[in-house]
mmCIF file with all atom_site columns, C-alpha atoms in Angstrom:
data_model
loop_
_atom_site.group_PDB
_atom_site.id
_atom_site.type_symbol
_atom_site.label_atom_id
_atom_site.label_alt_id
_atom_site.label_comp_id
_atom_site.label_asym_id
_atom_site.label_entity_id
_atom_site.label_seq_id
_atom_site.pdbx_PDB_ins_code
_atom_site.Cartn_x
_atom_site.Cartn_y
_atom_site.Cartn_z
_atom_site.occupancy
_atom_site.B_iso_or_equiv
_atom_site.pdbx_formal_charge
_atom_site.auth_seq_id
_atom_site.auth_comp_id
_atom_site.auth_asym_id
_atom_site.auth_atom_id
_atom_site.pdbx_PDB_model_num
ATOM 1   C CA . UNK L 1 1   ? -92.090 116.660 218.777 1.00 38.00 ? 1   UNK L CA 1
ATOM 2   C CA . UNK L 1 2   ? -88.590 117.180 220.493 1.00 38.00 ? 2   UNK L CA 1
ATOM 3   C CA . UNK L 1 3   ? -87.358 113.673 218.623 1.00 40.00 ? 3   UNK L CA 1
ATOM 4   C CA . UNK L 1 4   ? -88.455 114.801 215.570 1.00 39.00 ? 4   UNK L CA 1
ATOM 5   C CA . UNK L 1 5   ? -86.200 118.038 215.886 1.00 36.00 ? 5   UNK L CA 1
ATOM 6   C CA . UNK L 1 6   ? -83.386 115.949 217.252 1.00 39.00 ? 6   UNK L CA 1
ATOM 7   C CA . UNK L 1 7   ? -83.755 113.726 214.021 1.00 36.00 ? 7   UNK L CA 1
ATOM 8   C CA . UNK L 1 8   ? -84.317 116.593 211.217 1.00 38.00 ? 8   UNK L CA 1
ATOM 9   C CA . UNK L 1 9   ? -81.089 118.124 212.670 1.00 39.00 ? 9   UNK L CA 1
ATOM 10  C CA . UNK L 1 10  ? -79.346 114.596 212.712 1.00 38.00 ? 10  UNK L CA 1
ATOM 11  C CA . UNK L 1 11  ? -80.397 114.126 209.233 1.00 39.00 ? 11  UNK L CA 1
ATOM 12  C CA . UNK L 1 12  ? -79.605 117.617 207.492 1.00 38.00 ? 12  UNK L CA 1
ATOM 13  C CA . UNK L 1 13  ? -75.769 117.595 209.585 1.00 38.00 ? 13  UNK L CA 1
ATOM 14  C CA . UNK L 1 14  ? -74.713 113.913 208.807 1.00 38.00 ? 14  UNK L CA 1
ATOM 15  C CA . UNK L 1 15  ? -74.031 114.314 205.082 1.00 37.00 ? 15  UNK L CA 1
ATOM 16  C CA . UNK L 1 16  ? -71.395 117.167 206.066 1.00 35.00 ? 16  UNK L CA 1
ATOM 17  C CA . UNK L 1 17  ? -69.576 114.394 208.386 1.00 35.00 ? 17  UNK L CA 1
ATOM 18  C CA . UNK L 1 18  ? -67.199 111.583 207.100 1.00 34.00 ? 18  UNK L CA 1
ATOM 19  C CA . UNK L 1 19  ? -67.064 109.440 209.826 1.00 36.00 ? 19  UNK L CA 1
ATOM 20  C CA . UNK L 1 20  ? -69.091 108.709 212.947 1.00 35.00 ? 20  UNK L CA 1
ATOM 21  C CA . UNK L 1 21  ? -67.645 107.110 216.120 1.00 36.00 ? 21  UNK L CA 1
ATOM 22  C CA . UNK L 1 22  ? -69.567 105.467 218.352 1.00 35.00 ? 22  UNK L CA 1
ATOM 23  C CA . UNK L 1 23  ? -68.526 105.701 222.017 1.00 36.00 ? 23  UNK L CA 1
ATOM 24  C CA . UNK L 1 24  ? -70.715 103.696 223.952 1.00 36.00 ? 24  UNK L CA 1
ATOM 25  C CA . UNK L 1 25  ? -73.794 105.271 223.849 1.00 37.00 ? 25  UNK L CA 1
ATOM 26  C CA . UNK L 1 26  ? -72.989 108.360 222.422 1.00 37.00 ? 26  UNK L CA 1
ATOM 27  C CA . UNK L 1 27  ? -72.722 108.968 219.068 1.00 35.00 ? 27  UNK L CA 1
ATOM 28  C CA . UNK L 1 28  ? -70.172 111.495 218.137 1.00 38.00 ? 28  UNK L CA 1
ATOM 29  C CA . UNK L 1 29  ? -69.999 113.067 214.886 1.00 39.00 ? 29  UNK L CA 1
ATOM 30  C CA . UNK L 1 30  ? -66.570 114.418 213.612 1.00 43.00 ? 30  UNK L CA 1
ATOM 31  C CA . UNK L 1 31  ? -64.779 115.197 209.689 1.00 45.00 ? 31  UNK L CA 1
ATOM 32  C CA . UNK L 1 32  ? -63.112 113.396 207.867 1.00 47.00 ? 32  UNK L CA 1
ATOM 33  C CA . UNK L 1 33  ? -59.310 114.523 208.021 1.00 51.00 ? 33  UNK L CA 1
ATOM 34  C CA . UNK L 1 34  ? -58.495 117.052 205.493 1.00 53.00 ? 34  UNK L CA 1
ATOM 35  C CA . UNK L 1 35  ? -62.377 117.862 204.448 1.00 52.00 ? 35  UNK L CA 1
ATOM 36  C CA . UNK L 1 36  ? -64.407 121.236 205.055 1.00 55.00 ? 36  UNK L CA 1
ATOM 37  C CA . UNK L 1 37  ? -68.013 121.500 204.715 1.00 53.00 ? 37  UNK L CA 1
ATOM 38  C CA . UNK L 1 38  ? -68.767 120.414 200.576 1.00 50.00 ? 38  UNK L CA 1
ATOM 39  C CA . UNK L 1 39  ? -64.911 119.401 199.821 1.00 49.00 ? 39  UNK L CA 1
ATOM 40  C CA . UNK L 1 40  ? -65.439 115.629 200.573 1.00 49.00 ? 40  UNK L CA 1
ATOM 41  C CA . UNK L 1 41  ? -68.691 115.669 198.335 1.00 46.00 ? 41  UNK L CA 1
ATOM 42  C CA . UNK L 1 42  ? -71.099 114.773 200.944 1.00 43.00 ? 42  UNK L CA 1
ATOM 43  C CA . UNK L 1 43  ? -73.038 118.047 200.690 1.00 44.00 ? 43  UNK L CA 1
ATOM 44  C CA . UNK L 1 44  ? -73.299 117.595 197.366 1.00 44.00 ? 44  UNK L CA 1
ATOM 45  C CA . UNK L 1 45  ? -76.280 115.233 198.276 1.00 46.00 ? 45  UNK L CA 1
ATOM 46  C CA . UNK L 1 46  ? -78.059 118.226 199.875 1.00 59.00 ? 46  UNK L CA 1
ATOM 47  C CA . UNK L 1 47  ? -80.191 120.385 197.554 1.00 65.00 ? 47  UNK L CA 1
ATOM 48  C CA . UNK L 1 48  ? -78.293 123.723 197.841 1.00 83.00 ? 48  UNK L CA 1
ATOM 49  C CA . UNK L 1 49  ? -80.189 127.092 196.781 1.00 92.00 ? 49  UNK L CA 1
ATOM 50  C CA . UNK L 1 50  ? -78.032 130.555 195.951 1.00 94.00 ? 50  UNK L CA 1
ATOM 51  C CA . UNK L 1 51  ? -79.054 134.095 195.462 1.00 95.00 ? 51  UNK L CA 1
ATOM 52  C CA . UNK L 1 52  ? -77.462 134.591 191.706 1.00 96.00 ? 52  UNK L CA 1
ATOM 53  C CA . UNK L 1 53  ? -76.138 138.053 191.254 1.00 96.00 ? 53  UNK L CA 1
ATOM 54  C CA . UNK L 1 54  ? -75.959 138.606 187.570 1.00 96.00 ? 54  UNK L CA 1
ATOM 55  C CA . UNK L 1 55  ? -72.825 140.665 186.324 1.00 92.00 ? 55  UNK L CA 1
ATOM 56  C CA . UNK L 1 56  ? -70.294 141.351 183.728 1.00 94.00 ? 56  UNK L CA 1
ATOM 57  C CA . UNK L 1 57  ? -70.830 139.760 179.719 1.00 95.00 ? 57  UNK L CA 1
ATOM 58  C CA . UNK L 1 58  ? -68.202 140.106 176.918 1.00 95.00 ? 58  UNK L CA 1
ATOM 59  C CA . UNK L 1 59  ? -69.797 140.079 173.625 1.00 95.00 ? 59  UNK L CA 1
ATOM 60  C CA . UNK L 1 60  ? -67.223 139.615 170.183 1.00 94.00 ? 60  UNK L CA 1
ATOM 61  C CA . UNK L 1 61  ? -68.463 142.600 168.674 1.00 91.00 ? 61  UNK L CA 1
ATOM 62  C CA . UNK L 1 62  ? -67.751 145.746 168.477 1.00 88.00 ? 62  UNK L CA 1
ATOM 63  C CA . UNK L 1 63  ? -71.161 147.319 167.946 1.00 87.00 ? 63  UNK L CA 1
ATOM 64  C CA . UNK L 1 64  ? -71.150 148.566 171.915 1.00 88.00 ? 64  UNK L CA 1
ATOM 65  C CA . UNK L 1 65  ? -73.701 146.297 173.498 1.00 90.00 ? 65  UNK L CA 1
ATOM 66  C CA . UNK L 1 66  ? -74.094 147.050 177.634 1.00 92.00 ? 66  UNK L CA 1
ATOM 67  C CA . UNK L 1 67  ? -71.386 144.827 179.243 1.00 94.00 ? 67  UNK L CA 1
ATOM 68  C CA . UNK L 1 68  ? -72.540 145.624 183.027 1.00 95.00 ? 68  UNK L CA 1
ATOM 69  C CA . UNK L 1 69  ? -75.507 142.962 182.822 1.00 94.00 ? 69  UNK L CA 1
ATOM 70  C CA . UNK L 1 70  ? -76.207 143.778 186.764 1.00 95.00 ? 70  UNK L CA 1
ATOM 71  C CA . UNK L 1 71  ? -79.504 141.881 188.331 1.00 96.00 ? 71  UNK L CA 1
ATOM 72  C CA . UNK L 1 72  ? -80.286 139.341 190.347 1.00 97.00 ? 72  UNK L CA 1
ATOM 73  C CA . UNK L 1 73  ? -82.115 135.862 190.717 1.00 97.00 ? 73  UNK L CA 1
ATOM 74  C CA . UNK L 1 74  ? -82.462 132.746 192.496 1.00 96.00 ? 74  UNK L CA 1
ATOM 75  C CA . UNK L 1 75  ? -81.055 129.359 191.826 1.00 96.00 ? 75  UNK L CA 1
ATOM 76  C CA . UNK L 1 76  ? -82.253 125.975 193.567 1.00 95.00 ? 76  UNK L CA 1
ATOM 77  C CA . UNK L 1 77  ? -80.623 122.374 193.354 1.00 94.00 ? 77  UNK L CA 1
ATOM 78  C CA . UNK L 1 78  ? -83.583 119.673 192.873 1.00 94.00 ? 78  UNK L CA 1
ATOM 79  C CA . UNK L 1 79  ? -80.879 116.915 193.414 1.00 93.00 ? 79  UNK L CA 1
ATOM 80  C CA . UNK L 1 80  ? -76.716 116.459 192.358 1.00 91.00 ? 80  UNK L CA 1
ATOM 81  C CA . UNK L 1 81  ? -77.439 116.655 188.718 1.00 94.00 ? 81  UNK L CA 1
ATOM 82  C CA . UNK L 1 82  ? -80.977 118.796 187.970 1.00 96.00 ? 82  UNK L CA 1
ATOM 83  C CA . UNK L 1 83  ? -81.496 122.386 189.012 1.00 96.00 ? 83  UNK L CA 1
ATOM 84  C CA . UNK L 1 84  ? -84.124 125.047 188.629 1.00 97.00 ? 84  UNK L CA 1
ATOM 85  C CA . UNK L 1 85  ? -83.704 129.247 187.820 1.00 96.00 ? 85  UNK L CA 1
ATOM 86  C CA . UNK L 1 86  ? -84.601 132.675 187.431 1.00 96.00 ? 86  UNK L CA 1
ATOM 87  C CA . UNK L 1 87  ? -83.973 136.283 187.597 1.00 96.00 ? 87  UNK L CA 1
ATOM 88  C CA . UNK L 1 88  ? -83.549 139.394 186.047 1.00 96.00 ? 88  UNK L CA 1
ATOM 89  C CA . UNK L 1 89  ? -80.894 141.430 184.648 1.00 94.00 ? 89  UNK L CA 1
ATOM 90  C CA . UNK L 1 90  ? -79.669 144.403 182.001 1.00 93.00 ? 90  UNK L CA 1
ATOM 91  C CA . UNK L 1 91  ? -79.404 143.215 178.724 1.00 89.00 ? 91  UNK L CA 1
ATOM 92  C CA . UNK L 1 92  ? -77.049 144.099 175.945 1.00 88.00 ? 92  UNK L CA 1
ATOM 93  C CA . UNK L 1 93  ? -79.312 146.272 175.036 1.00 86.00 ? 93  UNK L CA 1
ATOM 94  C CA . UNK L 1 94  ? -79.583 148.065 178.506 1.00 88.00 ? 94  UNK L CA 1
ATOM 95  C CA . UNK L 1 95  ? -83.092 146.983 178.821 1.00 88.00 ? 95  UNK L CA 1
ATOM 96  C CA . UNK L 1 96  ? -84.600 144.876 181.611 1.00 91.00 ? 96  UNK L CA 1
ATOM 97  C CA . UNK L 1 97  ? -84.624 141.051 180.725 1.00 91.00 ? 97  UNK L CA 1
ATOM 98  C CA . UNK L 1 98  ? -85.876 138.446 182.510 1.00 95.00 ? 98  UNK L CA 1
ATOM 99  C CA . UNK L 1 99  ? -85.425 134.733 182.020 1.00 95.00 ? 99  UNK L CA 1
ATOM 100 C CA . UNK L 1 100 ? -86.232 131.279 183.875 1.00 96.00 ? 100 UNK L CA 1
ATOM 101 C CA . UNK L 1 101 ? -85.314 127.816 183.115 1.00 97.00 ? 101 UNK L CA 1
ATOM 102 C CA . UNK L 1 102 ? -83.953 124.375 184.079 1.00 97.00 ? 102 UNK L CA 1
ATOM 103 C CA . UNK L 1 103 ? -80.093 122.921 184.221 1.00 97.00 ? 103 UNK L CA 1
ATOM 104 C CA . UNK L 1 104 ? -78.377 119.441 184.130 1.00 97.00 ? 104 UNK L CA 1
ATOM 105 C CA . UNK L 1 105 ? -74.939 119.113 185.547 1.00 96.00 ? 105 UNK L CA 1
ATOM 106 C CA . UNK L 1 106 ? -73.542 116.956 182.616 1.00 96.00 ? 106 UNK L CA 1
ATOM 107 C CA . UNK L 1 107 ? -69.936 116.287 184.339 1.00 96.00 ? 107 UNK L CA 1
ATOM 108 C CA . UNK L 1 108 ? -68.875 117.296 187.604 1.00 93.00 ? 108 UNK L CA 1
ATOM 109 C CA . UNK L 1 109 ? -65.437 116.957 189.387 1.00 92.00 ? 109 UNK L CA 1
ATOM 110 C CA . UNK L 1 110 ? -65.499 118.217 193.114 1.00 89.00 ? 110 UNK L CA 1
ATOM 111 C CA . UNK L 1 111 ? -66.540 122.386 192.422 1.00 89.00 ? 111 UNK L CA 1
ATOM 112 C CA . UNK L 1 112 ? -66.227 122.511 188.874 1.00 95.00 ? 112 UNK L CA 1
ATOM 113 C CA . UNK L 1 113 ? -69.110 121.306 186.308 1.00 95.00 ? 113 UNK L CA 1
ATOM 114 C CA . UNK L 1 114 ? -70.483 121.326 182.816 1.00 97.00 ? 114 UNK L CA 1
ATOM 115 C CA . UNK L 1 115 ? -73.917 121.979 182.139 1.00 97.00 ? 115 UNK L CA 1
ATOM 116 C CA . UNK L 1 116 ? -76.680 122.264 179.817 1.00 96.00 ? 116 UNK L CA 1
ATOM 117 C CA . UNK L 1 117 ? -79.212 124.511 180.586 1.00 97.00 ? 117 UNK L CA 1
ATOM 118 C CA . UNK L 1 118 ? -82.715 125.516 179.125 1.00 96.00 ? 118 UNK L CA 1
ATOM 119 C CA . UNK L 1 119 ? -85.326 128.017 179.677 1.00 95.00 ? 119 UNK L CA 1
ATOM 120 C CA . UNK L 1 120 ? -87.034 131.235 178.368 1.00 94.00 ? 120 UNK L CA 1
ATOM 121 C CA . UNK L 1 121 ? -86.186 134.809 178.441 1.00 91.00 ? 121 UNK L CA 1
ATOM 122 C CA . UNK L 1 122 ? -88.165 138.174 177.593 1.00 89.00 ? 122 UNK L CA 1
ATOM 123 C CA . UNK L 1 123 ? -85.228 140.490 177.098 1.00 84.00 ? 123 UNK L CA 1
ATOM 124 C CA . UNK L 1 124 ? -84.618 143.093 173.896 1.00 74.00 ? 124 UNK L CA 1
ATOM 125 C CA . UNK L 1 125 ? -83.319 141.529 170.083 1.00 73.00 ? 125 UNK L CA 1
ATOM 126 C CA . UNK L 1 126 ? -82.183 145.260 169.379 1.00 68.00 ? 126 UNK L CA 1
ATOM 127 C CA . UNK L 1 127 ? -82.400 148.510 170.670 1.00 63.00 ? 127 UNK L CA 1
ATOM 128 C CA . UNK L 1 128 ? -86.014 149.236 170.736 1.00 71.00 ? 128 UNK L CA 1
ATOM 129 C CA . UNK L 1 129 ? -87.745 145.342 170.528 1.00 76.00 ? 129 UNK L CA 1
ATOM 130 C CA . UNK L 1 130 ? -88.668 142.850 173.027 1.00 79.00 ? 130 UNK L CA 1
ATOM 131 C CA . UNK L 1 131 ? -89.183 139.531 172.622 1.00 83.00 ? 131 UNK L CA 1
ATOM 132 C CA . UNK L 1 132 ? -89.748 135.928 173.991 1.00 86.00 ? 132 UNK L CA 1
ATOM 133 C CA . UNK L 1 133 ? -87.100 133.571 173.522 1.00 84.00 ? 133 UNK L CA 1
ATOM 134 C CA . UNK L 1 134 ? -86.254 130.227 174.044 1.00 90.00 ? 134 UNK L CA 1
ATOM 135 C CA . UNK L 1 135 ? -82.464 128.798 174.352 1.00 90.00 ? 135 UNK L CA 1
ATOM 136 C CA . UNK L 1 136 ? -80.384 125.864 174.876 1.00 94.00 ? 136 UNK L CA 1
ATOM 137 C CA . UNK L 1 137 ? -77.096 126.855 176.257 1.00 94.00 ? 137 UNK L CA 1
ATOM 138 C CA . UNK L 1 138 ? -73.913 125.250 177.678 1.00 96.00 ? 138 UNK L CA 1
ATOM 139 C CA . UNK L 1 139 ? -72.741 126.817 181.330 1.00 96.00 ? 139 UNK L CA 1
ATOM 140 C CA . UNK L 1 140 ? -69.357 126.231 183.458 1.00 96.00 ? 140 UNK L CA 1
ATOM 141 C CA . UNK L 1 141 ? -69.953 126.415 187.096 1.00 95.00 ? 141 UNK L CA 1
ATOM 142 C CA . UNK L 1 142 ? -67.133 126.562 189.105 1.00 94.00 ? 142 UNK L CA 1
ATOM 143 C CA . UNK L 1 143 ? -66.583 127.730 192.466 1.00 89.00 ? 143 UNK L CA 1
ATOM 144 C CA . UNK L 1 144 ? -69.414 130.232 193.161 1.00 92.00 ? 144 UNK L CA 1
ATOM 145 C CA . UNK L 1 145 ? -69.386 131.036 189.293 1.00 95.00 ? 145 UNK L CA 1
ATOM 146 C CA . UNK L 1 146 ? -71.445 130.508 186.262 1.00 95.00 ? 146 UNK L CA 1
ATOM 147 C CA . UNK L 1 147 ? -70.179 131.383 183.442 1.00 96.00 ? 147 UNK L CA 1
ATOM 148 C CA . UNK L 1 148 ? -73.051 131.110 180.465 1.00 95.00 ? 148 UNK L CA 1
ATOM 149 C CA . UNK L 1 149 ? -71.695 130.576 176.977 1.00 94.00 ? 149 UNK L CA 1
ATOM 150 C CA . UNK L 1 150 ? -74.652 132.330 173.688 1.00 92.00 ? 150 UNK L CA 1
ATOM 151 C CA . UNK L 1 151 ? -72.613 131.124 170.951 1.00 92.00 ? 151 UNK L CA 1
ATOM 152 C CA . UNK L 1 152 ? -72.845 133.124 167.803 1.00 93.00 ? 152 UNK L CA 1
ATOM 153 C CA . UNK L 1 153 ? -76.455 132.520 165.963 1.00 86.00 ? 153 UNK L CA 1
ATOM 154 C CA . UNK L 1 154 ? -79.936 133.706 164.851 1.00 82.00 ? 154 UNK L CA 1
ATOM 155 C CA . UNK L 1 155 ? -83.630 133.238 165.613 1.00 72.00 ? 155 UNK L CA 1
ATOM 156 C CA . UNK L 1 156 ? -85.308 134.146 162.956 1.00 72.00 ? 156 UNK L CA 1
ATOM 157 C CA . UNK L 1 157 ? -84.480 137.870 161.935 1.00 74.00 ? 157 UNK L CA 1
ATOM 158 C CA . UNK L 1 158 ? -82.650 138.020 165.139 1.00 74.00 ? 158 UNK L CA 1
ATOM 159 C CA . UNK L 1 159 ? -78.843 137.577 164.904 1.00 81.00 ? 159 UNK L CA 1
ATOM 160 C CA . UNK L 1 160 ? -76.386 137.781 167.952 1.00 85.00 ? 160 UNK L CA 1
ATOM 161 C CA . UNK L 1 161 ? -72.456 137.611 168.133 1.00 92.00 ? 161 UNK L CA 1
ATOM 162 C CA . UNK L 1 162 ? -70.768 135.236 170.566 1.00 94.00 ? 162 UNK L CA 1
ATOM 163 C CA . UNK L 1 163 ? -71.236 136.365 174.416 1.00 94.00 ? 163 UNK L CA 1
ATOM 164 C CA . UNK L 1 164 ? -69.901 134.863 177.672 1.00 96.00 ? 164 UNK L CA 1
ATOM 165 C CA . UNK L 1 165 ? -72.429 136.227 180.666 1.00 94.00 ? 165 UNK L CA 1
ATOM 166 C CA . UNK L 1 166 ? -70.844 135.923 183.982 1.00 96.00 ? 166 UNK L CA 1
ATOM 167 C CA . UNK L 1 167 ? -72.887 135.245 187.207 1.00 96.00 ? 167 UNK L CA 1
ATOM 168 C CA . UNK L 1 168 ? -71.765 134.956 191.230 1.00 96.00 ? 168 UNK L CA 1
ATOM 169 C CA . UNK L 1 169 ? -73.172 132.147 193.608 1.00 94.00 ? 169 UNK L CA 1
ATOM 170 C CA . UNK L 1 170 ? -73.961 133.335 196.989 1.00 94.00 ? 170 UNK L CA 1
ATOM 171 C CA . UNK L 1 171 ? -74.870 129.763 199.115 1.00 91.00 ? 171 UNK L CA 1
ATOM 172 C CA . UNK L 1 172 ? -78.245 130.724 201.249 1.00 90.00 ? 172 UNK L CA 1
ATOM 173 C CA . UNK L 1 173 ? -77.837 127.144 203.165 1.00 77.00 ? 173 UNK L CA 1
ATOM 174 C CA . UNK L 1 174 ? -74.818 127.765 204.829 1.00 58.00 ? 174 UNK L CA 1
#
């Protein structure tokens, strides 16, 4: 039992190391020069999960749509490219919405990447109807921000202006 401890820990701490120097017969672990934990893309291999805390939106409109989209949800790496979502939040409309879906990091350059991301939501289409939606969107993660981009469009009677919906990453693995 004790090995297999020794061994999980082994395993989920080497991808955070650079180099390993073997003195004898110890095994010392140590960074690379010049890299923090995720800087030198080794955690990058790790799944990663963050709480999302859903916040601000700017919508090109001025019809007065609720810009303080505050919520929460949950956001969980399956591997480097494909992750999993969901949460809640206040819409435009200052209604409750909810939404969950799946993401694809398209390009990605050390903190920074593009995404495409795809799901469902049950939020409001105007001020007193709710709906289920689908939508294909492109997102910019950087940092411990998403940034979702709703392009100007319709769904059937449905019509929306453009609207950037900004989200913060906190890192529950660390």
């Amino acid at each position: 039992m004790v090995k297999y401890v020794i061994l999980s820990l082994l395993l989920w701490t080497i991808p955070l190391y650079a180099g390993i120097k073997n003195e004898g017969v110890v095994v010392q672990l140590e960074r690379a020069p010049g890299c923090r934990p995720g800087s030198c893309g080794f955690e990058s291999h790790r799944p990663r999960g963050s709480i999302v805390i859903n916040g601000l939106s700017w919508h090109d409109s001025n019809i007065g749509f609720n810009e303080k989209n505050y919520g929460l949800g949950l956001e969980k790496d399956l591997n480097k490219k494909v992750f999993i979502y969901g949460g809640f939040f206040k819409d435009s409309f200052n209604a409750t919405a909810k939404y969950i879906g799946t993401g694809y990091r398209i390009l990605s350059k050390g903190d920074i990447s593009f995404n495409g991301i795809i799901g469902i939501t049950h939020k409001n289409i105007n001020w007193n109807e709710d709906r289920v939606l689908p939508y294909i969107l492109p997102s910019v993660s950087f940092y411990n921000f998403n940034l979702v981009v709703l392009p100007e469009g319709e769904y059937k009677d449905y019509k929306w202006p453009t609207t950037l919906f900004l989200q913060y990453k906190l890192n529950i693995n660390n």
